[in-house]
CSV table of C-alpha atoms in Angstrom, one decimal:
chain,number,residue,atom,x,y,z
A,13,MET,CA,29.2,67.6,-32.3
A,14,THR,CA,31.6,70.0,-33.8
A,15,GLU,CA,34.1,67.2,-34.3
A,16,GLY,CA,32.4,65.9,-37.4
A,17,THR,CA,31.6,62.4,-38.2
A,18,ALA,CA,32.0,59.8,-35.6
A,19,THR,CA,30.1,56.5,-35.9
A,20,ILE,CA,28.9,54.6,-32.9
A,21,ARG,CA,28.3,50.9,-33.1
A,22,THR,CA,27.1,48.7,-30.3
A,23,ARG,CA,28.0,45.0,-29.9
A,24,LYS,CA,27.0,42.3,-27.5
A,25,PHE,CA,23.7,43.9,-26.6
A,26,MET,CA,21.9,42.2,-23.7
A,27,SER,CA,18.9,43.3,-21.7
A,28,ASN,CA,19.7,42.5,-18.1
A,29,ARG,CA,16.3,42.1,-16.5
A,30,LEU,CA,17.8,41.3,-13.1
A,31,LEU,CA,19.3,44.8,-12.9
A,32,ASN,CA,16.6,46.5,-15.0
A,33,ARG,CA,19.0,47.7,-17.7
A,34,LYS,CA,20.4,47.1,-21.1
A,35,GLN,CA,24.1,46.6,-21.4
A,36,MET,CA,26.3,46.7,-24.5
A,37,VAL,CA,29.8,47.2,-25.8
A,38,VAL,CA,30.1,50.5,-27.5
A,39,ASP,CA,32.5,51.0,-30.4
A,40,VAL,CA,33.2,54.6,-31.5
A,41,ILE,CA,34.9,55.0,-34.8
A,42,HIS,CA,36.5,58.5,-35.2
A,43,PRO,CA,39.2,58.4,-37.8
A,44,GLY,CA,41.6,61.3,-37.7
A,45,GLN,CA,40.2,62.8,-34.5
A,46,ALA,CA,40.8,62.5,-30.8
A,47,SER,CA,38.5,60.2,-28.8
A,48,ILE,CA,35.0,61.6,-28.3
A,49,ALA,CA,33.7,62.9,-25.0
A,50,LYS,CA,31.5,60.7,-22.9
A,51,THR,CA,28.7,63.2,-22.9
A,52,VAL,CA,28.6,63.2,-26.7
A,53,ILE,CA,28.5,59.4,-26.7
A,54,ARG,CA,25.6,59.4,-24.3
A,55,GLU,CA,23.6,61.7,-26.4
A,56,LYS,CA,24.1,59.6,-29.5
A,57,LEU,CA,23.1,56.5,-27.6
A,58,ALA,CA,20.0,58.3,-26.3
A,59,LYS,CA,19.0,58.9,-29.9
A,60,MET,CA,19.8,55.4,-31.0
A,61,TYR,CA,17.9,53.7,-28.2
A,62,LYS,CA,15.3,56.3,-27.6
A,63,ALA,CA,16.0,56.6,-23.9
A,64,PRO,CA,16.5,59.7,-21.8
A,65,ALA,CA,20.2,60.6,-21.7
A,66,ASP,CA,20.3,60.8,-17.9
A,67,THR,CA,19.7,57.0,-17.6
A,68,ILE,CA,22.6,56.2,-19.8
A,69,PHE,CA,26.0,55.5,-18.2
A,70,VAL,CA,29.1,54.9,-20.3
A,71,PHE,CA,32.5,54.0,-19.0
A,72,GLY,CA,35.8,52.1,-19.6
A,73,PHE,CA,36.7,53.7,-23.0
A,74,LYS,CA,40.1,52.6,-24.4
A,75,THR,CA,41.4,53.9,-27.7
A,76,ALA,CA,43.1,51.3,-29.8
A,77,PHE,CA,46.8,51.9,-30.7
A,78,GLY,CA,47.1,54.1,-33.8
A,79,GLY,CA,43.8,55.9,-33.0
A,80,GLY,CA,40.6,55.9,-34.9
A,81,LYS,CA,38.7,53.4,-32.8
A,82,THR,CA,37.6,53.5,-29.2
A,83,THR,CA,35.8,50.7,-27.3
A,84,GLY,CA,33.9,51.0,-24.1
A,85,PHE,CA,30.8,49.8,-22.2
A,86,GLY,CA,27.4,51.3,-22.0
A,87,LEU,CA,24.4,50.7,-19.7
A,88,ILE,CA,20.9,52.1,-20.2
A,89,TYR,CA,18.7,51.8,-17.1
A,90,ASP,CA,14.9,51.7,-17.3
A,91,THR,CA,14.4,54.5,-14.9
A,92,LEU,CA,16.7,56.9,-13.0
A,93,ASP,CA,15.6,55.3,-9.7
A,94,PHE,CA,17.0,51.9,-10.8
A,95,ALA,CA,20.1,53.7,-11.9
A,96,LYS,CA,20.6,55.3,-8.5
A,97,LYS,CA,20.0,51.9,-6.9
A,98,PHE,CA,22.3,49.8,-9.0
A,99,GLU,CA,25.1,52.0,-10.2
A,100,PRO,CA,28.3,52.4,-8.2
A,101,LYS,CA,28.7,55.7,-6.4
A,102,TYR,CA,31.6,56.9,-8.4
A,103,ARG,CA,29.7,56.7,-11.7
A,104,LEU,CA,26.7,58.5,-10.2
A,105,ALA,CA,29.1,61.2,-8.9
A,106,ARG,CA,30.3,61.7,-12.5
A,107,HIS,CA,26.7,62.6,-13.4
A,108,GLY,CA,26.3,64.8,-10.4
A,109,LEU,CA,23.7,62.4,-8.8
A,110,TYR,CA,25.8,61.7,-5.7
A,111,GLU,CA,28.0,63.7,-3.4
A,112,ARG,CA,30.7,62.0,-1.4
A,113,PRO,CA,30.9,63.0,2.2
A,114,LYS,CA,33.7,65.5,2.6
A,115,THR,CA,35.1,64.1,5.8
A,116,THR,CA,38.6,62.9,5.5
A,117,ARG,CA,39.8,59.6,6.7
A,118,LYS,CA,41.8,61.1,9.5
A,119,GLN,CA,38.8,63.0,10.8
A,120,ARG,CA,36.6,59.9,10.7
A,121,LYS,CA,39.1,57.9,12.7
A,122,GLU,CA,39.6,60.6,15.3
A,123,ARG,CA,35.9,60.8,15.8
A,124,LYS,CA,35.7,57.1,16.2
A,125,ASN,CA,38.4,57.2,18.8
A,126,ARG,CA,36.6,60.0,20.7
A,127,MET,CA,33.4,58.0,20.7
A,128,LYS,CA,35.3,55.0,22.2
A,129,LYS,CA,35.7,57.0,25.4
A,130,VAL,CA,32.0,57.5,26.0
A,131,ARG,CA,29.3,55.0,26.7
A,132,GLY,CA,25.7,55.0,25.4
A,133,THR,CA,23.7,57.8,23.9
A,134,LYS,CA,26.3,60.3,24.8
A,135,LYS,CA,28.3,59.0,21.9
A,136,THR,CA,26.3,60.9,19.4
A,137,LYS,CA,26.3,64.1,21.3
A,138,VAL,CA,29.7,64.2,22.9
A,139,GLY,CA,31.7,62.5,20.3
A,140,ALA,CA,30.8,64.7,17.4
A,141,ALA,CA,29.7,68.1,18.6
A,142,ALA,CA,32.0,68.8,21.5
A,143,ALA,CA,35.1,67.4,19.8
A,144,LYS,CA,34.6,69.6,16.8
A,145,LYS,CA,34.5,72.6,19.0
A,146,GLY,CA,37.6,71.3,20.7
A,147,LYS,CA,39.4,71.0,17.4
A,148,LYS,CA,38.5,74.5,16.5
B,29,MET,CA,-21.8,10.2,-27.2
B,30,VAL,CA,-23.6,8.0,-29.6
B,31,GLN,CA,-20.6,8.0,-31.9
B,32,ALA,CA,-18.4,7.1,-29.0
B,33,GLY,CA,-20.6,4.1,-28.2
B,34,GLU,CA,-20.4,2.9,-31.8
B,35,ASP,CA,-16.6,3.2,-31.8
B,36,ALA,CA,-16.4,1.3,-28.5
B,37,GLU,CA,-18.4,-1.5,-30.0
B,38,ALA,CA,-16.1,-1.8,-33.0
B,39,VAL,CA,-13.1,-1.7,-30.7
B,40,CYS,CA,-14.7,-4.4,-28.5
B,41,GLN,CA,-15.3,-6.6,-31.5
B,42,GLN,CA,-11.6,-6.4,-32.4
B,43,ASP,CA,-10.3,-7.1,-28.9
B,44,LEU,CA,-12.8,-9.8,-28.1
B,45,PRO,CA,-10.6,-12.9,-28.9
B,46,GLN,CA,-7.6,-11.4,-27.1
B,47,ALA,CA,-9.7,-10.5,-24.1
B,48,LEU,CA,-11.1,-14.0,-23.8
B,49,LYS,CA,-7.6,-15.5,-24.0
B,50,LEU,CA,-6.4,-13.2,-21.3
B,51,LEU,CA,-9.4,-14.0,-19.1
B,52,PHE,CA,-8.7,-17.7,-19.4
B,53,GLU,CA,-5.0,-17.2,-18.5
B,54,MET,CA,-6.1,-15.2,-15.5
B,55,ASN,CA,-8.4,-18.0,-14.4
B,56,GLU,CA,-5.6,-20.6,-14.7
B,57,SER,CA,-3.1,-18.5,-12.8
B,58,ALA,CA,-5.7,-17.7,-10.1
B,59,ASP,CA,-6.3,-21.4,-9.6
B,60,LYS,CA,-2.5,-22.1,-9.3
B,61,VAL,CA,-2.1,-19.3,-6.8
B,62,SER,CA,-5.0,-20.5,-4.6
B,63,SER,CA,-3.5,-24.0,-4.6
B,64,LEU,CA,-0.1,-22.7,-3.5
B,65,VAL,CA,-1.7,-20.6,-0.8
B,66,ASP,CA,-3.7,-23.5,0.5
B,67,SER,CA,-0.5,-25.7,0.8
B,68,MET,CA,1.3,-22.9,2.5
B,69,LEU,CA,-1.5,-22.4,5.0
B,70,SER,CA,-1.6,-26.1,5.8
B,71,GLN,CA,2.2,-26.0,6.3
B,72,VAL,CA,1.9,-23.1,8.7
B,73,LYS,CA,-1.0,-24.8,10.6
B,74,ARG,CA,1.1,-27.9,11.0
B,75,GLY,CA,3.9,-25.8,12.5
B,76,GLU,CA,6.6,-26.5,9.9
B,77,LEU,CA,7.2,-22.9,9.1
B,78,ALA,CA,8.1,-21.0,12.3
B,79,THR,CA,7.7,-17.3,11.9
B,80,GLU,CA,8.3,-15.9,15.4
B,81,GLU,CA,12.0,-15.2,15.3
B,82,GLY,CA,12.3,-13.6,12.0
B,83,LEU,CA,13.3,-10.0,11.1
B,84,SER,CA,10.6,-7.6,12.1
B,85,PHE,CA,11.4,-5.6,9.0
B,86,LEU,CA,10.5,-8.5,6.8
B,87,GLU,CA,7.2,-9.0,8.7
B,88,VAL,CA,6.2,-5.4,8.1
B,89,LYS,CA,7.0,-5.9,4.4
B,90,TYR,CA,4.8,-9.0,4.2
B,91,HIS,CA,1.9,-7.4,6.0
B,92,THR,CA,2.0,-4.3,3.7
B,93,LEU,CA,2.2,-6.5,0.6
B,94,LEU,CA,-0.7,-8.6,1.8
B,95,SER,CA,-2.9,-5.6,2.5
B,96,TYR,CA,-1.9,-4.1,-0.8
B,97,LEU,CA,-3.0,-7.2,-2.6
B,98,ILE,CA,-6.3,-7.3,-0.7
B,99,ASN,CA,-7.1,-3.7,-1.5
B,100,LEU,CA,-6.1,-4.2,-5.1
B,101,SER,CA,-8.4,-7.3,-5.5
B,102,HIS,CA,-11.2,-5.2,-3.9
B,103,VAL,CA,-10.7,-2.5,-6.6
B,104,VAL,CA,-10.6,-5.1,-9.3
B,105,LEU,CA,-13.8,-6.7,-8.1
B,106,ARG,CA,-15.6,-3.4,-8.1
B,107,LYS,CA,-14.4,-2.5,-11.5
B,108,VAL,CA,-15.4,-5.9,-12.9
B,109,SER,CA,-18.8,-5.7,-11.5
B,110,GLY,CA,-19.3,-2.3,-13.1
B,111,ALA,CA,-19.3,-0.2,-10.0
B,112,SER,CA,-17.3,3.0,-10.0
B,113,ILE,CA,-14.2,3.4,-7.8
B,114,TYR,CA,-14.6,7.2,-7.4
B,115,ASN,CA,-13.8,8.3,-3.9
B,116,GLU,CA,-13.3,4.8,-2.7
B,117,PRO,CA,-11.5,4.6,0.6
B,118,CYS,CA,-9.5,1.6,-0.6
B,119,ILE,CA,-7.8,3.8,-3.2
B,120,ASP,CA,-6.4,5.9,-0.4
B,121,ARG,CA,-5.3,2.9,1.4
B,122,LEU,CA,-3.6,1.6,-1.7
B,123,VAL,CA,-1.7,4.8,-2.1
B,124,GLU,CA,-0.6,4.8,1.5
B,125,LEU,CA,0.6,1.2,1.3
B,126,ARG,CA,2.4,2.0,-2.0
B,127,THR,CA,4.4,4.8,-0.4
B,128,VAL,CA,5.3,2.6,2.6
B,129,LEU,CA,6.6,-0.1,0.2
B,130,GLU,CA,8.7,2.5,-1.7
B,131,ARG,CA,10.2,3.7,1.6
B,132,LEU,CA,11.0,0.1,2.5
B,133,ARG,CA,12.9,-0.5,-0.6
B,134,PRO,CA,16.2,1.3,0.3
B,135,ILE,CA,16.2,-0.2,3.7
B,136,ASP,CA,15.8,-3.5,2.0
B,137,LYS,CA,18.8,-2.8,-0.1
B,138,ARG,CA,20.9,-2.0,3.0
B,139,LEU,CA,19.8,-5.2,4.8
B,140,LYS,CA,20.5,-7.3,1.8
B,141,TYR,CA,23.9,-8.5,3.0
B,142,GLN,CA,22.5,-9.5,6.4
B,143,ILE,CA,19.5,-11.3,5.0
B,144,ASP,CA,21.6,-13.2,2.5
B,145,LYS,CA,23.9,-14.3,5.3
B,146,LEU,CA,20.9,-15.5,7.4
B,147,VAL,CA,19.4,-17.4,4.5
B,148,LYS,CA,22.7,-19.0,3.8
B,149,THR,CA,23.1,-20.2,7.4
B,150,ALA,CA,19.5,-21.4,7.5
B,151,VAL,CA,20.1,-23.4,4.3
B,152,THR,CA,23.4,-24.9,5.5
B,153,GLY,CA,21.8,-25.6,8.9
B,154,GLU,CA,24.7,-25.2,11.4
B,155,SER,CA,26.8,-22.4,12.9
B,156,SER,CA,24.6,-21.2,15.7
B,157,ASP,CA,27.5,-19.2,17.1
B,158,ALA,CA,27.3,-15.4,16.6
B,159,SER,CA,31.0,-15.1,15.6
B,160,SER,CA,30.1,-16.2,12.1
B,161,PHE,CA,28.3,-12.9,11.6
B,162,ARG,CA,31.3,-10.7,12.2
B,163,ALA,CA,32.7,-8.5,9.4
B,164,ASN,CA,35.0,-10.1,6.9
B,165,PRO,CA,37.7,-7.6,5.8
B,166,ASP,CA,39.0,-9.9,3.1
B,167,ASN,CA,35.8,-9.3,1.2
B,168,MET,CA,36.6,-5.6,1.0
B,169,VAL,CA,39.7,-6.0,-1.0
B,170,SER,CA,38.9,-6.2,-4.6
B,171,LYS,CA,40.1,-9.4,-6.1
B,172,LEU,CA,40.6,-8.1,-9.7
B,173,ASP,CA,44.3,-7.9,-10.9
B,174,GLU,CA,45.5,-6.9,-7.5
B,175,ASP,CA,47.8,-9.9,-7.1
B,176,ALA,CA,50.4,-8.8,-9.7
B,177,ASP,CA,50.6,-5.2,-8.4
B,178,VAL,CA,51.3,-6.2,-4.8
B,179,ASN,CA,54.6,-7.8,-5.7
B,180,GLU,CA,55.7,-5.2,-8.2
B,181,ASP,CA,55.2,-2.3,-5.8
B,182,GLU,CA,57.8,-3.6,-3.3
B,183,ASP,CA,60.6,-3.8,-5.9
B,184,ALA,CA,59.8,-0.6,-7.7
B,185,ALA,CA,59.5,1.4,-4.5
B,186,THR,CA,63.2,1.3,-3.8
B,187,GLU,CA,64.2,2.4,-7.3
B,188,LYS,CA,61.6,5.1,-7.6
B,189,LYS,CA,62.9,6.9,-4.6
B,190,SER,CA,65.7,8.4,-6.6
B,191,VAL,CA,63.8,9.7,-9.6
B,192,TYR,CA,61.0,12.2,-9.0
B,193,VAL,CA,58.1,11.9,-11.4
B,194,PRO,CA,55.9,15.0,-11.5
B,195,PRO,CA,52.2,14.3,-11.2
B,196,LYS,CA,50.3,14.3,-14.5
B,197,LEU,CA,47.6,16.9,-14.0
B,198,ALA,CA,46.9,18.4,-17.3
B,199,PRO,CA,45.4,16.1,-20.1
B,200,VAL,CA,47.8,15.6,-22.9
B,201,ARG,CA,46.9,14.3,-26.3
B,202,TYR,CA,47.7,10.6,-26.7
B,203,ASP,CA,48.8,9.8,-30.2
B,204,TRP,CA,48.6,6.1,-29.9
B,205,ASP,CA,51.8,4.2,-30.7
B,206,GLU,CA,53.3,6.8,-32.9
B,207,SER,CA,56.5,5.7,-34.3
B,208,ALA,CA,59.5,8.0,-34.1
B,209,ALA,CA,59.4,8.6,-37.9
B,210,SER,CA,55.8,9.9,-37.9
B,211,ARG,CA,56.6,12.1,-35.0
B,212,GLN,CA,59.5,13.6,-36.8
B,213,GLU,CA,57.3,14.1,-39.8
B,214,LYS,CA,54.8,16.0,-37.7
B,215,LEU,CA,57.4,18.2,-36.2
B,216,LEU,CA,58.8,19.0,-39.6
B,217,GLU,CA,55.3,19.9,-40.9
B,218,ARG,CA,54.7,22.2,-38.0
B,219,ALA,CA,58.0,23.9,-38.4
B,220,LYS,CA,57.3,24.4,-42.1
B,221,ARG,CA,54.0,26.0,-41.3
B,222,ARG,CA,55.7,28.3,-38.8
B,223,ALA,CA,58.4,29.1,-41.3
B,224,LEU,CA,55.9,30.0,-44.0
B,225,SER,CA,54.4,32.7,-41.8
B,226,SER,CA,57.7,34.1,-40.5
B,227,ALA,CA,58.7,37.7,-41.1
B,228,MET,CA,61.2,36.9,-43.8
B,229,VAL,CA,58.8,35.0,-45.9
B,230,ARG,CA,56.1,37.6,-45.5
B,231,GLU,CA,58.4,40.3,-46.8
B,232,LEU,CA,59.4,38.1,-49.8
B,233,ARG,CA,55.7,37.5,-50.5
B,234,GLU,CA,55.0,41.2,-50.4
B,235,GLU,CA,57.8,41.8,-52.8
B,236,PHE,CA,57.1,39.2,-55.4
B,237,LEU,CA,53.4,38.6,-55.4
B,238,ASP,CA,50.9,41.0,-56.8
B,239,ALA,CA,48.6,41.0,-53.8
B,240,PRO,CA,48.0,44.5,-52.3
B,241,THR,CA,50.0,45.3,-49.2
B,242,GLU,CA,48.2,45.1,-45.9
B,243,LEU,CA,49.1,47.6,-43.2
B,244,GLY,CA,48.6,46.5,-39.7
B,245,SER,CA,47.3,49.6,-37.9
B,246,ARG,CA,46.7,48.1,-34.5
B,247,VAL,CA,49.8,46.9,-32.6
B,248,ASP,CA,48.0,46.0,-29.5
B,249,SER,CA,45.1,43.8,-30.5
B,250,GLY,CA,45.8,43.1,-34.1
B,251,ALA,CA,49.5,42.3,-33.4
B,252,GLY,CA,50.5,39.0,-35.1
B,253,PRO,CA,50.1,37.9,-38.7
B,254,SER,CA,46.9,36.1,-37.8
B,255,GLY,CA,45.3,38.9,-35.8
B,256,PRO,CA,45.4,39.3,-32.1
B,257,SER,CA,47.3,36.7,-30.1
B,258,LYS,CA,45.4,34.1,-28.1
B,259,GLU,CA,46.2,36.0,-24.9
B,260,ASP,CA,44.9,39.3,-26.3
B,261,ARG,CA,41.8,37.6,-27.6
B,262,GLU,CA,41.1,36.0,-24.2
B,263,ARG,CA,41.6,39.3,-22.5
B,264,GLN,CA,39.2,41.0,-24.8
B,265,GLU,CA,36.6,38.3,-24.3
B,266,TYR,CA,36.9,38.6,-20.6
B,267,GLU,CA,36.6,42.3,-20.6
B,268,GLU,CA,33.6,42.4,-22.8
B,269,THR,CA,31.6,39.7,-20.9
B,270,TYR,CA,32.3,41.1,-17.4
B,271,PHE,CA,32.2,44.8,-18.3
B,272,THR,CA,35.5,45.5,-16.6
B,273,ARG,CA,38.9,46.7,-17.7
B,274,LEU,CA,41.8,44.6,-16.6
B,275,PRO,CA,45.0,46.4,-15.6
B,276,GLU,CA,47.9,46.4,-18.0
B,277,THR,CA,50.6,43.8,-17.3
B,278,LYS,CA,54.3,44.5,-17.1
B,279,ASP,CA,54.9,42.7,-20.4
B,280,LYS,CA,52.4,44.8,-22.2
B,281,ARG,CA,53.8,48.0,-20.8
B,282,LYS,CA,57.2,47.0,-22.0
B,283,LYS,CA,55.9,46.1,-25.4
B,284,ARG,CA,54.2,49.5,-25.7
B,285,LYS,CA,57.6,51.2,-25.5
B,286,LEU,CA,59.5,51.4,-28.7
B,287,PRO,CA,61.2,48.2,-29.9
B,288,THR,CA,64.8,48.2,-28.7
B,289,ILE,CA,67.9,47.3,-30.6
B,290,GLY,CA,68.0,44.0,-28.7
B,291,SER,CA,64.6,42.8,-29.9
B,292,LEU,CA,65.5,43.8,-33.5
B,293,ALA,CA,68.7,41.9,-33.4
B,294,ASN,CA,66.9,38.8,-32.2
B,295,GLU,CA,64.5,39.1,-35.1
B,296,LEU,CA,67.4,39.3,-37.6
B,297,THR,CA,69.3,36.4,-36.2
B,298,ASN,CA,66.4,34.0,-36.0
B,299,PHE,CA,65.6,33.8,-39.7
B,300,GLU,CA,68.1,31.1,-40.7
B,301,SER,CA,66.6,28.3,-38.6
B,302,ASP,CA,63.1,29.0,-39.8
B,303,PHE,CA,64.0,29.3,-43.4
B,304,ARG,CA,66.1,26.2,-44.0
B,305,VAL,CA,63.4,23.9,-42.7
B,306,LEU,CA,61.3,24.7,-45.8
B,307,GLU,CA,63.9,23.1,-48.0
B,308,GLY,CA,63.9,20.0,-46.0
B,309,GLU,CA,67.6,20.2,-45.2
B,310,VAL,CA,67.6,20.8,-41.6
B,311,MET,CA,65.5,19.0,-39.0
B,312,PRO,CA,63.6,21.4,-36.7
B,313,THR,CA,65.5,22.0,-33.5
B,314,LYS,CA,63.8,22.7,-30.3
B,315,LYS,CA,63.6,26.4,-29.7
B,316,ARG,CA,64.8,27.3,-26.2
B,317,LYS,CA,63.6,30.6,-25.0
B,318,SER,CA,66.5,32.7,-23.6
B,319,SER,CA,66.3,32.1,-19.9
B,320,LYS,CA,66.0,35.3,-17.9
B,321,LYS,CA,69.1,35.9,-15.9
B,322,PRO,CA,68.4,37.0,-12.4
B,323,THR,CA,68.3,40.7,-12.6
B,324,GLY,CA,68.5,41.2,-8.9
B,325,LYS,CA,71.5,42.7,-7.4
B,326,LYS,CA,72.3,39.7,-5.3
B,327,GLY,CA,72.9,36.3,-6.8
B,328,LYS,CA,72.1,33.0,-5.2
B,329,LYS,CA,74.7,33.1,-2.5
B,330,GLY,CA,73.8,36.5,-1.3
B,331,PHE,CA,76.8,38.4,-2.6
B,332,LYS,CA,77.5,40.1,-5.9
B,333,LYS,CA,79.2,37.8,-8.3
B,334,ARG,CA,82.2,39.3,-9.9
B,335,LYS,CA,83.2,38.6,-13.4
B,336,SER,CA,86.4,36.5,-13.4
B,337,ARG,CA,89.1,38.3,-15.2
């Protein structure tokens, strides 16, 4: 908000009832400044559409050559539950609503290979717990 | 209800002569039909019409049609005598028979050829051998304008082996019977239009006309003189409808870098051909894009070509 004037205009507004959201193309006009942060854009959209800012997801912002205008996409979900259901995980992670599992690819593959050696319910016990101890 | 009764009377008065005429016609046709049916019955009784070895499908059709007629006449009788037909069982029967008839119709269509054949043989009288019913492949070849083509194909086949004609997949505009002169005219017009919007002419216009100068701020999307190019417009449309960002192509990346001396030189040397078309002196020549030389290290034959000294 300390940057000064930046106008937000929305185009191609559509309410997508199938995914319980409203989607639009967001144009941000900021002459003479750098492009605006996504959190600021979310707050402004929240004011415009009278929706809680945590159900608003914006992405894909590209600044036109020469500066002054940035175009991106915005989605406003009806409720946060719908947002959690329909949004891809990486966008939820940007808002802090989702944490990726910290296991690396290598570890997952090694665990799978250890489980291959055992049959039946022992898979869950032996594969994971014992092998971890073994690694340590 | 009283008003309805009065209106009904008025309507009845109007339709009375027509109704009487129709009733007379109905009587006459009923008499004719009954006489026909009597004659047919007598024929069958005398044994002139043998109906044992016919198609069973047709028998089913006759029986359903007959029952339909009987039920229909029952309904008409009841209506004419003033009784209601509400919840009459014959209505259900009528509906049933109607559906059966509808189902019979496509089968009828498929049997049409066979029935026609049988009727023809019955009319002509002879050919009791079954071989007359075999398939006739000559009937499958269409007899329209095929005679001329059959001869031509044999001659043309030998010639056409040498020249490869690519298949015409994309629709192309057909300007019917355009003479060479009109085509040249069109080409000239198009070249003139292109020349008018070329860089040289735009600069001259800026210099000599009093219109305010327009600065193009956007190089990406607002590139050419008439706004974003078709490709850019299409990409924008796609991105906005599907809410995705397409990755940057190689050409775009190259364009983003500063214009090189090579591209500037091309711009400078191209102005002559565009310009002189406007005066009508020179005919528009086909522009050939400079073909990309293979930039790979190895040429066609797999070794580096050396410049001959």
